[in-house]
PDB file of C-alpha atoms in Angstrom:
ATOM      1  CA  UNK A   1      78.198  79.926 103.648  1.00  0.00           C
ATOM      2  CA  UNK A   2      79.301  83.594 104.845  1.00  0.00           C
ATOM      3  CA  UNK A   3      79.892  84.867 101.424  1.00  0.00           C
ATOM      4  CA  UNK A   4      76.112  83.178 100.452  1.00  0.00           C
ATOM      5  CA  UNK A   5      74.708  85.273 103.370  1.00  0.00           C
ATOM      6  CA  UNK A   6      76.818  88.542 102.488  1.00  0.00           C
ATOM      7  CA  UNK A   7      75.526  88.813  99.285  1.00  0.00           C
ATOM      8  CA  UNK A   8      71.521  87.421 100.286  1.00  0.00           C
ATOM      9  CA  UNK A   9      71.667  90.058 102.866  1.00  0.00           C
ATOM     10  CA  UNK A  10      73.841  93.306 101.870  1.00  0.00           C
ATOM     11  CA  UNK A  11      74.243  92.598  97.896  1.00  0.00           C
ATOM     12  CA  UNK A  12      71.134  94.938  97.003  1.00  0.00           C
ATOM     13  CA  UNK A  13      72.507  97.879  99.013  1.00  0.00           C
ATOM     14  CA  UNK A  14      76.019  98.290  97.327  1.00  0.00           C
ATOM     15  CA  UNK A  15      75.854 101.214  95.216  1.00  0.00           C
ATOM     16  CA  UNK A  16      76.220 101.061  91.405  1.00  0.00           C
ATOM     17  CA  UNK A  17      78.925 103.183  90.961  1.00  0.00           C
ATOM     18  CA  UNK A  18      79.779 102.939  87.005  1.00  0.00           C
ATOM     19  CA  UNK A  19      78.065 105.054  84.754  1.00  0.00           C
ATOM     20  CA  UNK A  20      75.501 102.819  82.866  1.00  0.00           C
ATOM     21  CA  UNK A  21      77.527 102.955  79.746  1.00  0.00           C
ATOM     22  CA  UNK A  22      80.040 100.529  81.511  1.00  0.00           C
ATOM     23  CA  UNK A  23      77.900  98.313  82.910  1.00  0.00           C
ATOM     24  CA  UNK A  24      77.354  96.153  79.623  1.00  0.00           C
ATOM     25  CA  UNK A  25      76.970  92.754  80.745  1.00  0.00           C
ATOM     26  CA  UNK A  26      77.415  92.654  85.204  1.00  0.00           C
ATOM     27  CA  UNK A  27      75.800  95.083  87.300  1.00  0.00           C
ATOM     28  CA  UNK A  28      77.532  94.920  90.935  1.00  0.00           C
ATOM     29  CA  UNK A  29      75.581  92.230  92.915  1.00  0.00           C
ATOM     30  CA  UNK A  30      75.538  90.128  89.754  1.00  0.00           C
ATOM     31  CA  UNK A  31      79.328  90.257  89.480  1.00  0.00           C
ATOM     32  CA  UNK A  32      79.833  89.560  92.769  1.00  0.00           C
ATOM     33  CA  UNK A  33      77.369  86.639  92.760  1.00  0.00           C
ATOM     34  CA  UNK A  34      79.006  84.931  89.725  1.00  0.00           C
ATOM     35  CA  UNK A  35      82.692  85.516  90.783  1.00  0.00           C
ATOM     36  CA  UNK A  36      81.976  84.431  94.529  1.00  0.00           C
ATOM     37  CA  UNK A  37      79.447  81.803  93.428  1.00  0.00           C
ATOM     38  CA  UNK A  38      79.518  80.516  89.721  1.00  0.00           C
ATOM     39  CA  UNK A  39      77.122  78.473  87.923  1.00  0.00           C
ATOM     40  CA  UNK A  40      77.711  74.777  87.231  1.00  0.00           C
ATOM     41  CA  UNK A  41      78.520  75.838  83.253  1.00  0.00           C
ATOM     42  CA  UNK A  42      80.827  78.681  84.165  1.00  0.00           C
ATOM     43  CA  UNK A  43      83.781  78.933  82.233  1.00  0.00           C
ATOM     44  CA  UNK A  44      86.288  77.823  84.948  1.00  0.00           C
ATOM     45  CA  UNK A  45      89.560  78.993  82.752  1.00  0.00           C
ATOM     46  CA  UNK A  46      87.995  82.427  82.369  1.00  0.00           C
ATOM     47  CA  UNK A  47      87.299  82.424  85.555  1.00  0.00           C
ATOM     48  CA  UNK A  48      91.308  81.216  87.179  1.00  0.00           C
ATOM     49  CA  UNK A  49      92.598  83.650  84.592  1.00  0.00           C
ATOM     50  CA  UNK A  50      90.691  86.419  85.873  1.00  0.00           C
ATOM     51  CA  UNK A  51      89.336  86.948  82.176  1.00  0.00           C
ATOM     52  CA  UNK A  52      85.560  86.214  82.981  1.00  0.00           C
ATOM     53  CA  UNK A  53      83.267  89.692  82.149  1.00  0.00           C
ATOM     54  CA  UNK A  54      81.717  89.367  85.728  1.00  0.00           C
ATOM     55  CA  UNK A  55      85.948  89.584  87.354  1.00  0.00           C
ATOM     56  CA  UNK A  56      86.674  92.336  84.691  1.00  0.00           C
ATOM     57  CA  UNK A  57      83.438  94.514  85.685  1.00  0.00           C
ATOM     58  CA  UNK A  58      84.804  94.068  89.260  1.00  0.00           C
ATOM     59  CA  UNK A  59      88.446  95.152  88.384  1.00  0.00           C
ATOM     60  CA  UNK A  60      87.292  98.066  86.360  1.00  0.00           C
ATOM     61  CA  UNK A  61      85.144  99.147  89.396  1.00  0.00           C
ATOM     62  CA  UNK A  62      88.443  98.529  91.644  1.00  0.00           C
ATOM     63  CA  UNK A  63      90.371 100.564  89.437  1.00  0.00           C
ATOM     64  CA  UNK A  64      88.191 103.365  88.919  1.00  0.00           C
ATOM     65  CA  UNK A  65      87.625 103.686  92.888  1.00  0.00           C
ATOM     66  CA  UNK A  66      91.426 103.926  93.349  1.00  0.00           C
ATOM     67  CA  UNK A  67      91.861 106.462  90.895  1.00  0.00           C
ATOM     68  CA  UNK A  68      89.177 108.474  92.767  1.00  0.00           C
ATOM     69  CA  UNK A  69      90.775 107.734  95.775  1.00  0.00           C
ATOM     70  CA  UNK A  70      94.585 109.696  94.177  1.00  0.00           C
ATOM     71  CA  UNK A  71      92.639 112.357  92.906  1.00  0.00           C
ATOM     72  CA  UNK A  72      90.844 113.225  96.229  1.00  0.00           C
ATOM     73  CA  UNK A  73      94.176 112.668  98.254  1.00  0.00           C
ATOM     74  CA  UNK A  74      95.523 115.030  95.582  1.00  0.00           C
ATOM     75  CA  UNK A  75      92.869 117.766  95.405  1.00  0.00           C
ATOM     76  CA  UNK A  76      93.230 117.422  99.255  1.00  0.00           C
ATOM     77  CA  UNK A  77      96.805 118.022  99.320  1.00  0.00           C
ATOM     78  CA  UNK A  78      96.653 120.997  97.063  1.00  0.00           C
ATOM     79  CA  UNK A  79      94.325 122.636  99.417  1.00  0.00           C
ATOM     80  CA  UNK A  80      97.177 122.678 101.847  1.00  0.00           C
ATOM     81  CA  UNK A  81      98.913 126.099 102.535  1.00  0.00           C
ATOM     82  CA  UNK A  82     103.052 125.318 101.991  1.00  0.00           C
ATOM     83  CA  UNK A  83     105.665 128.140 102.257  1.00  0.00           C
ATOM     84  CA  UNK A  84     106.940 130.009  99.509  1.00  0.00           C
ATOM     85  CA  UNK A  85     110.573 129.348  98.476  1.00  0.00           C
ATOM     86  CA  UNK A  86     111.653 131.847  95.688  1.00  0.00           C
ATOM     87  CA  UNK A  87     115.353 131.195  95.343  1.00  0.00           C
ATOM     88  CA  UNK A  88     117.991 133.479  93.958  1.00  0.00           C
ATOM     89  CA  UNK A  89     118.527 133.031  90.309  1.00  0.00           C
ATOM     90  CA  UNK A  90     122.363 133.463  91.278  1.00  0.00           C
ATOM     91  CA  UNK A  91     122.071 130.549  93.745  1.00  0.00           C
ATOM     92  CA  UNK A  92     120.395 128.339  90.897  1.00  0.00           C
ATOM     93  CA  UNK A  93     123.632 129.707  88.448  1.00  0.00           C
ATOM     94  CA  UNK A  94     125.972 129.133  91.119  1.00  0.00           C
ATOM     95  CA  UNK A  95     124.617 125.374  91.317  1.00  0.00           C
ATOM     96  CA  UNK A  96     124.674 124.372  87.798  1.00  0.00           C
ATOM     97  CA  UNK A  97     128.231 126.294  87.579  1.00  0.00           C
ATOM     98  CA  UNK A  98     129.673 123.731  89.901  1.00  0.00           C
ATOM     99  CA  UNK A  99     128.138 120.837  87.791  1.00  0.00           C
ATOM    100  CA  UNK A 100     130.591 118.434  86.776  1.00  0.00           C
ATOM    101  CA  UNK A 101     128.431 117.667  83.034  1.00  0.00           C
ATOM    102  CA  UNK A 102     126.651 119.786  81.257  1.00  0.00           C
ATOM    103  CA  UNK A 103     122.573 120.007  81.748  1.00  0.00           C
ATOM    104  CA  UNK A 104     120.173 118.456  78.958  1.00  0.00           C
ATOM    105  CA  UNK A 105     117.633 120.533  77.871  1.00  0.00           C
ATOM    106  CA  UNK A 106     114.814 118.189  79.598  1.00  0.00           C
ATOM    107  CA  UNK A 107     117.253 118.994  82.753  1.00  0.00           C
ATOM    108  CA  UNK A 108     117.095 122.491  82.217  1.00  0.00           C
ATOM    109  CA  UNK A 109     113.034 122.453  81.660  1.00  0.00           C
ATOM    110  CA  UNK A 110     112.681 120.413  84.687  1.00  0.00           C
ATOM    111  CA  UNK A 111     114.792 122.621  86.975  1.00  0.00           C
ATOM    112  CA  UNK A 112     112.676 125.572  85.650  1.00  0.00           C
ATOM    113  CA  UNK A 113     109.657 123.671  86.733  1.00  0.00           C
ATOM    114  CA  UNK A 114     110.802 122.887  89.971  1.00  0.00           C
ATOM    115  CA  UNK A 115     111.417 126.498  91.099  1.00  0.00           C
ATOM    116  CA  UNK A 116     108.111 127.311  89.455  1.00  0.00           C
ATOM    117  CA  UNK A 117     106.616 125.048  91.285  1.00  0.00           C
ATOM    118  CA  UNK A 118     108.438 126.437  94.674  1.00  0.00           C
ATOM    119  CA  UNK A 119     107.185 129.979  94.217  1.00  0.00           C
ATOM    120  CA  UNK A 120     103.969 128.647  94.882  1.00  0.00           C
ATOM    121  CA  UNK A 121     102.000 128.463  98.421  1.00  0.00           C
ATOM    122  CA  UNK A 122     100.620 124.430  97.983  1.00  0.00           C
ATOM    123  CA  UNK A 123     102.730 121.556  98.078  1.00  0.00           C
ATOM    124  CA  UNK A 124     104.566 120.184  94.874  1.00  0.00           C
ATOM    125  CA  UNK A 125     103.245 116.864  93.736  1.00  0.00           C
ATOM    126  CA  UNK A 126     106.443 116.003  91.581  1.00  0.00           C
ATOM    127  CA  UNK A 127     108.295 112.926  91.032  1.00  0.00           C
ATOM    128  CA  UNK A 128     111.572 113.574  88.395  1.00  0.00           C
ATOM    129  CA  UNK A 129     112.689 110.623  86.855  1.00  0.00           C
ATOM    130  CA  UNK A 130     115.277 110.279  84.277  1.00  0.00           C
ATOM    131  CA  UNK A 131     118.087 107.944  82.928  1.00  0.00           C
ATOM    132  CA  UNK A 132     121.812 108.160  85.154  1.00  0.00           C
ATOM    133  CA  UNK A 133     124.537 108.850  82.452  1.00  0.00           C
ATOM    134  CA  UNK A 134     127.993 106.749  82.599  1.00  0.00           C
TER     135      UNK A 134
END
């Protein structure tokens, strides 16, 4: 009964936020309708499997919203004054010397990156991922 009145009421003022070349089949209230209320002849297993066009319109939507949503918190981020850390190439030798394997080439690039990234004045959206030796 609530969702019936949710989308009788407020349906028609949700924004259509795909570009119309995406919208091929479901535009927003009609997804929501058939998903929340679906005909007699729906496809039931389309619809449990989440497979249905009207659920996949809504996921795409739900996906492209939360990749908005990183590359705001991102462009925000950036905009953020950090300090400047510009360490000694000698310090950086002095650390690898003491190394007990000897640094990939993908190690080496990353390190390189990393100070890069240091030198300048917004914070360093990094994450370094790799294999661990034996």
């Amino acid at each position: 009964l609530f969702v019936e009145q949710a989308l009788n009421h407020h349906a028609q003022r949700l924004p259509e936020l795909l570009p119309s070349q995406f919208v091929t089949h479901y535009d927003m209230q009609a997804a929501l309708r058939y998903v929340h209320q679906p005909p007699a002849n729906a496809n039931i297993f389309e619809l449990i499997e989440g497979k249905h066009p009207a659920q996949q319109r809504l996921i795409f939507e739900e996906l492209v919203a939360h990749q908005i949503s990183l590359l705001t918190r991102r462009y925000y981020i950036q905009s953020i004054a950090a300090p400047v850390i510009s360490p000694s190439k000698q310090i950086a030798s002095q650390l690898v010397a003491q190394l007990p394997f000897q640094p990939t080439n993908a190690q080496v690039r990353v390190s390189a990156e990393i100070l890069a990234d240091l030198k300048q004045n917004k914070p360093m959206l990094r994450l370094v991922q790799g294999d661990v030796g034996a």
